[in-house]
Coordinates of C-alpha atoms in Angstrom, one line a residue:
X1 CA 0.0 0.0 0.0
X2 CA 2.7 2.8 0.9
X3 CA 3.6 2.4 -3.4
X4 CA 0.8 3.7 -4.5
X5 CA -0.6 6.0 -1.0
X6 CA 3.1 6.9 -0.9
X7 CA 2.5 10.1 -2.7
X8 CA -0.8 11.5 -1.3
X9 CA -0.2 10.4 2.5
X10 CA 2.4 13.5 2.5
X11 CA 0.2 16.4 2.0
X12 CA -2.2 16.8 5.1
X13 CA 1.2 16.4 6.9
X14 CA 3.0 19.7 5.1
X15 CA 1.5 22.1 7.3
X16 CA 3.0 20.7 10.3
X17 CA 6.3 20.1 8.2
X18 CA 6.4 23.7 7.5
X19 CA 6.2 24.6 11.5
X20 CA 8.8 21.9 11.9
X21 CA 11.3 22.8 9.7
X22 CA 10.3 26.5 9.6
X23 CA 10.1 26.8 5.8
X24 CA 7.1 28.1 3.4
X25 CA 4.6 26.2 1.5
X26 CA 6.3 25.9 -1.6
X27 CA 9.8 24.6 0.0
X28 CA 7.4 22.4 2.4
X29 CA 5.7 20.7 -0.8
X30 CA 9.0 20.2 -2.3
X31 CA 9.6 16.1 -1.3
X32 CA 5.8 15.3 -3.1
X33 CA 7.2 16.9 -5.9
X34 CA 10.5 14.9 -5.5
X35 CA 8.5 11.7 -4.5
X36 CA 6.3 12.0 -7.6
X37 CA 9.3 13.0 -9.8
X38 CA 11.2 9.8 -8.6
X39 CA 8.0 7.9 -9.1
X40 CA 8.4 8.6 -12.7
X41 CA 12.6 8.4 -12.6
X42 CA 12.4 5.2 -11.2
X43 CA 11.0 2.6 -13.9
X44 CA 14.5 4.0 -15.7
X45 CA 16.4 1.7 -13.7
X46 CA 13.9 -0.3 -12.9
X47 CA 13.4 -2.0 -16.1
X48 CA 16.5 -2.8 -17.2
X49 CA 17.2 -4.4 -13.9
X50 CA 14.2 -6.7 -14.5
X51 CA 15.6 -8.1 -17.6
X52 CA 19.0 -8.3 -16.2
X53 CA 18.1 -9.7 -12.8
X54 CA 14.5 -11.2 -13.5
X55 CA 11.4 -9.4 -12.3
X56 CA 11.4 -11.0 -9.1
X57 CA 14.5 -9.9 -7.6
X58 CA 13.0 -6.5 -8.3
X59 CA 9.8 -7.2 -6.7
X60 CA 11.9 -8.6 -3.5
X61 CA 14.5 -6.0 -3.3
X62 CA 13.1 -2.3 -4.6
X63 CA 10.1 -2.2 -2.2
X64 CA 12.1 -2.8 1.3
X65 CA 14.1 -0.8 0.3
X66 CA 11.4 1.9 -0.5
X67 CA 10.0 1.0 3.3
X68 CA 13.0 2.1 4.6
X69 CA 13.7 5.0 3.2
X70 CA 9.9 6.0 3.9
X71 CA 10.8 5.3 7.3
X72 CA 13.8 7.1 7.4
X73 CA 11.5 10.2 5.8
X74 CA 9.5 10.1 9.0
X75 CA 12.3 10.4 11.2
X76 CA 14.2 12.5 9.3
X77 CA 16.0 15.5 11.7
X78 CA 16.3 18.2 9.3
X79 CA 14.2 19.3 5.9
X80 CA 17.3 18.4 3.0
X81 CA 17.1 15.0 4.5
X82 CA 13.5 14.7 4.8
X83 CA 13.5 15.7 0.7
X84 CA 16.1 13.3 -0.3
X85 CA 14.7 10.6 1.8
X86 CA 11.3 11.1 0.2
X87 CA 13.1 10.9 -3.3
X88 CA 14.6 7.8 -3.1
X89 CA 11.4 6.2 -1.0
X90 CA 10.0 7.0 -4.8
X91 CA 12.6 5.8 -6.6
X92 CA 12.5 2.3 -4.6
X93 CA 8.9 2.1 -5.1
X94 CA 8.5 2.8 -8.7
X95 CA 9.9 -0.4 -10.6
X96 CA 7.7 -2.8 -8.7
X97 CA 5.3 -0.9 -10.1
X98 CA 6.4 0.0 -13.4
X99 CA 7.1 -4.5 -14.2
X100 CA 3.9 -5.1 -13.0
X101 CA 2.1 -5.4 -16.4
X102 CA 5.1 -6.9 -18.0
X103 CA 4.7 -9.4 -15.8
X104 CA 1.6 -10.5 -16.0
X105 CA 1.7 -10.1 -20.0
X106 CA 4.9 -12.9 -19.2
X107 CA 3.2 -15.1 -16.8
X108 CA -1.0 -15.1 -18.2
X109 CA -2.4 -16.3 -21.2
X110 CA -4.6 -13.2 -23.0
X111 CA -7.6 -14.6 -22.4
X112 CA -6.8 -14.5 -18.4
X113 CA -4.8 -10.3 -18.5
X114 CA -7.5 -8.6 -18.1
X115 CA -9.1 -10.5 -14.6
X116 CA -5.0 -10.2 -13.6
X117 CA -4.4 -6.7 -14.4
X118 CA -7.8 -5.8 -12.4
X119 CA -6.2 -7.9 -9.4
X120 CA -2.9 -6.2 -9.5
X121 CA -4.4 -3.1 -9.6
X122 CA -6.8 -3.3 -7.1
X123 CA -4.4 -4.9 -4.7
X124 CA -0.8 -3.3 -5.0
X125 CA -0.4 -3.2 -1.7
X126 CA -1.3 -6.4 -0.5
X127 CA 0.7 -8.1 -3.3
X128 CA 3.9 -8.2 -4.2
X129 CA 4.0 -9.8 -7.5
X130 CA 0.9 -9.9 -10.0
X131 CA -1.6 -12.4 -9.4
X132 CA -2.0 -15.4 -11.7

């Protein structure tokens, strides 16, 4: 769930990140924009490491790692750390989702995609690799 939520959970919080780390609303919205940014980065490296690793060390590896950096995010003691955390939280999260349709074009018959992209979809969080 924190993949996809990952982005939006930040933004009732950037009030109280602005009183924090005393900065203004533009600088306090700034690790959204670097999460979303890296959310989009991400699939860069992503999917050439799913060709040269397979798709499931990517699945395994990219979303703990993601965790922690979220986690480190949420302690973070100063605002450059709490941006920089944020960005590579993104960039860890993005490939498992990026491979996801690749995989299940890989692993399903046609006839089957469409109930297993609706699946993967629906449960990101609750999954790490595509159903089927």
């Amino acid at each position: 769930m924190a993949r996809t939520i990952g982005s939006s959970m930040y933004t009732p919080a950037y009030p109280q990140i602005m009183e924090r780390f005393n900065v203004g609303t533009t600088v306090a919205l700034l690790p959204l924009s670097l999460y979303v940014l890296a959310l989009g980065l991400g699939p860069i490296l992503g999917a050439p490491l799913s060709e040269t690793y397979g798709r499931r060390a990517v699945y395994l590896i990219t979303p703990p790692l993601g965790i922690l950096f979220t986690l480190g995010a949420g302690f973070a003691p100063n605002f450059a750390a709490l941006a920089i955390l944020r960005f590579l939280a993104g960039m860890f999260f993005s490939p498992s989702l990026a491979i996801g349709a690749g995989t299940i074009a890989d692993t399903c018959i046609p006839s089957e995609r469409a109930l297993a992209t609706t699946l993967y979809i629906l449960s990101l969080g609750l999954h790490t690799e595509p159903p089927c």
